[in-house]
Amino acid sequence: MRQIAMISALALTLSGCAVFQPEGERSGVTGPTEPQPATEFAPAVSTSVLGARAVSAAALDKTTAEERAAALAAPASGGERELGRVVVALGPPAEQGLWLSSALVKAVAKGRIVTAAGKSLAVELRPGTGGALLSLAAFQALGLNLTELPQVTVYGP
């Protein structure tokens, strides 16, 4: 039994010797023993922070300048009331138009939002759950930074 253990230990020791050979010495291998520098390089890759499919916010917004101007110039209607204040985040850019989705709203209606800076915008009010979302077009019409979480006052019927 002792002889089997010694033979096993000797076999393991000898098999590990190849691991400790210096880099330049390779027995049984044909070719150069010194590492060769690379002679080929991969082509340069041009990407943006968002990757190859990045699209600008302006390209996603399909509202016209006339629609934005009309929404900014819309006066407050006589029957509207303040529904409350909400902090808004950018909504899905694929959903076009000037809209606000909020838990303050129970049914789709025409309404208005006012920023802390006093800018007013006529929007479609949509019922929502959780945090309030504002459309990409509304963010741009109000001149808000897309990474901001601004507070707006919501007015509706």
Tab-separated table of C-alpha atoms in Angstrom:
chain	number	residue	atom	x	y	z
A	1	MET	CA	0.000	0.000	0.000
A	2	ARG	CA	2.876	2.288	0.891
A	3	GLN	CA	4.528	1.621	-2.472
A	4	ILE	CA	1.382	2.633	-4.386
A	5	ALA	CA	1.209	5.928	-2.513
A	6	MET	CA	4.886	6.662	-3.244
A	7	ILE	CA	4.517	5.811	-6.932
A	8	SER	CA	1.446	8.087	-7.168
A	9	ALA	CA	3.285	10.978	-5.491
A	10	LEU	CA	6.297	10.517	-7.822
A	11	ALA	CA	4.030	10.486	-10.900
A	12	LEU	CA	2.292	13.696	-9.804
A	13	THR	CA	5.590	15.403	-9.065
A	14	LEU	CA	7.080	14.572	-12.450
A	15	SER	CA	3.944	15.587	-14.346
A	16	GLY	CA	4.055	19.041	-12.755
A	17	CYS	CA	7.646	19.714	-13.865
A	18	ALA	CA	6.507	20.930	-17.286
A	19	VAL	CA	4.659	23.800	-15.634
A	20	PHE	CA	7.873	25.231	-14.210
A	21	GLN	CA	9.933	25.361	-17.425
A	22	PRO	CA	11.181	28.854	-18.323
A	23	GLU	CA	9.224	30.723	-21.070
A	24	GLY	CA	11.999	30.579	-23.711
A	25	GLU	CA	12.759	26.861	-23.307
A	26	ARG	CA	10.225	24.629	-24.986
A	27	SER	CA	11.173	21.057	-25.492
A	28	GLY	CA	9.534	19.154	-28.316
A	29	VAL	CA	8.012	22.290	-29.884
A	30	THR	CA	9.149	23.422	-33.309
A	31	GLY	CA	9.499	27.064	-34.219
A	32	PRO	CA	10.866	30.154	-32.514
A	33	THR	CA	11.345	30.110	-28.776
A	34	GLU	CA	11.161	33.905	-28.300
A	35	PRO	CA	7.718	35.576	-28.319
A	36	GLN	CA	7.096	37.515	-31.532
A	37	PRO	CA	5.420	40.938	-31.609
A	38	ALA	CA	2.016	41.218	-33.278
A	39	THR	CA	2.174	42.184	-36.929
A	40	GLU	CA	-1.579	42.571	-37.525
A	41	PHE	CA	-3.986	44.938	-35.811
A	42	ALA	CA	-7.768	44.865	-35.561
A	43	PRO	CA	-9.551	47.643	-37.465
A	44	ALA	CA	-10.568	50.699	-35.445
A	45	VAL	CA	-14.132	50.571	-34.131
A	46	SER	CA	-16.203	53.738	-33.899
A	47	THR	CA	-18.969	53.662	-31.285
A	48	SER	CA	-20.830	56.115	-29.127
A	49	VAL	CA	-21.659	55.894	-25.442
A	50	LEU	CA	-25.002	54.291	-26.289
A	51	GLY	CA	-23.571	51.934	-28.897
A	52	ALA	CA	-23.983	51.690	-32.634
A	53	ARG	CA	-27.786	52.088	-32.499
A	54	ALA	CA	-27.786	55.401	-30.610
A	55	VAL	CA	-30.406	57.887	-31.814
A	56	SER	CA	-30.677	61.545	-30.866
A	57	ALA	CA	-33.694	62.817	-28.946
A	58	ALA	CA	-34.519	65.184	-31.803
A	59	ALA	CA	-34.769	62.232	-34.199
A	60	LEU	CA	-37.254	60.470	-31.899
A	61	ASP	CA	-39.534	63.495	-31.412
A	62	LYS	CA	-42.069	63.613	-34.264
A	63	THR	CA	-44.063	66.658	-33.066
A	64	THR	CA	-43.876	69.650	-35.350
A	65	ALA	CA	-42.662	73.100	-34.380
A	66	GLU	CA	-46.227	74.379	-34.906
A	67	GLU	CA	-47.655	71.796	-32.470
A	68	ARG	CA	-45.092	72.747	-29.823
A	69	ALA	CA	-45.702	76.477	-30.325
A	70	ALA	CA	-49.484	76.025	-30.065
A	71	ALA	CA	-49.124	73.970	-26.869
A	72	LEU	CA	-46.824	76.564	-25.302
A	73	ALA	CA	-49.158	79.435	-26.268
A	74	ALA	CA	-52.400	77.747	-25.129
A	75	PRO	CA	-54.089	79.855	-22.447
A	76	ALA	CA	-55.494	78.384	-19.259
A	77	SER	CA	-59.081	77.276	-19.740
A	78	GLY	CA	-61.766	78.648	-17.428
A	79	GLY	CA	-62.924	75.311	-15.992
A	80	GLU	CA	-59.569	73.894	-15.007
A	81	ARG	CA	-58.420	73.267	-11.460
A	82	GLU	CA	-55.115	72.389	-9.884
A	83	LEU	CA	-54.835	68.601	-9.555
A	84	GLY	CA	-51.538	68.660	-7.671
A	85	ARG	CA	-47.774	68.706	-8.061
A	86	VAL	CA	-45.700	65.776	-9.291
A	87	VAL	CA	-42.069	65.038	-10.045
A	88	VAL	CA	-41.876	63.808	-13.628
A	89	ALA	CA	-39.467	61.455	-15.343
A	90	LEU	CA	-38.971	60.983	-19.069
A	91	GLY	CA	-41.624	58.661	-20.487
A	92	PRO	CA	-41.114	56.132	-23.293
A	93	PRO	CA	-39.697	58.048	-26.296
A	94	ALA	CA	-41.656	55.817	-28.703
A	95	GLU	CA	-44.961	57.262	-27.421
A	96	GLN	CA	-45.376	60.397	-29.512
A	97	GLY	CA	-47.193	63.593	-28.621
A	98	LEU	CA	-47.414	66.021	-25.731
A	99	TRP	CA	-48.692	64.052	-22.743
A	100	LEU	CA	-48.374	63.495	-19.003
A	101	SER	CA	-49.164	60.176	-17.322
A	102	SER	CA	-49.909	60.479	-13.599
A	103	ALA	CA	-51.874	58.901	-10.752
A	104	LEU	CA	-53.492	62.341	-10.283
A	105	VAL	CA	-55.499	61.724	-13.473
A	106	LYS	CA	-58.480	59.317	-13.535
A	107	ALA	CA	-59.393	59.548	-17.248
A	108	VAL	CA	-57.795	60.861	-20.445
A	109	ALA	CA	-58.414	64.612	-20.720
A	110	LYS	CA	-56.925	67.846	-21.981
A	111	GLY	CA	-54.907	69.677	-19.375
A	112	ARG	CA	-51.919	71.840	-18.693
A	113	ILE	CA	-48.680	71.629	-16.742
A	114	VAL	CA	-46.585	74.455	-15.326
A	115	THR	CA	-42.901	74.129	-14.414
A	116	ALA	CA	-41.235	75.708	-11.384
A	117	ALA	CA	-39.780	78.291	-13.804
A	118	GLY	CA	-43.339	79.284	-14.831
A	119	LYS	CA	-43.400	77.728	-18.324
A	120	SER	CA	-46.846	76.406	-19.213
A	121	LEU	CA	-47.647	73.646	-21.721
A	122	ALA	CA	-50.968	72.196	-22.877
A	123	VAL	CA	-50.797	68.383	-22.717
A	124	GLU	CA	-52.984	65.314	-22.883
A	125	LEU	CA	-53.448	64.019	-19.339
A	126	ARG	CA	-53.359	60.230	-19.065
A	127	PRO	CA	-54.102	58.055	-16.057
A	128	GLY	CA	-51.066	56.288	-14.667
A	129	THR	CA	-49.730	54.364	-11.733
A	130	GLY	CA	-46.522	54.924	-9.824
A	131	GLY	CA	-44.298	57.832	-10.781
A	132	ALA	CA	-45.443	60.493	-13.230
A	133	LEU	CA	-44.075	60.325	-16.781
A	134	LEU	CA	-43.791	63.202	-19.253
A	135	SER	CA	-43.369	62.734	-22.989
A	136	LEU	CA	-40.116	63.434	-24.796
A	137	ALA	CA	-41.834	66.155	-26.859
A	138	ALA	CA	-43.092	67.877	-23.678
A	139	PHE	CA	-39.621	67.765	-22.102
A	140	GLN	CA	-38.155	69.378	-25.207
A	141	ALA	CA	-40.955	71.953	-25.609
A	142	LEU	CA	-40.380	73.100	-22.024
A	143	GLY	CA	-36.593	73.166	-22.501
A	144	LEU	CA	-36.013	70.625	-19.733
A	145	ASN	CA	-32.882	68.496	-19.541
A	146	LEU	CA	-33.775	64.874	-20.339
A	147	THR	CA	-31.937	63.634	-17.246
A	148	GLU	CA	-33.732	66.002	-14.859
A	149	LEU	CA	-36.596	65.054	-12.571
A	150	PRO	CA	-38.468	68.379	-12.545
A	151	GLN	CA	-41.536	69.150	-10.484
A	152	VAL	CA	-44.612	70.349	-12.373
A	153	THR	CA	-48.034	71.542	-11.308
A	154	VAL	CA	-50.842	69.704	-13.101
A	155	TYR	CA	-54.089	71.432	-14.106
A	156	GLY	CA	-57.095	69.614	-15.503
A	157	PRO	CA	-60.869	69.512	-15.656
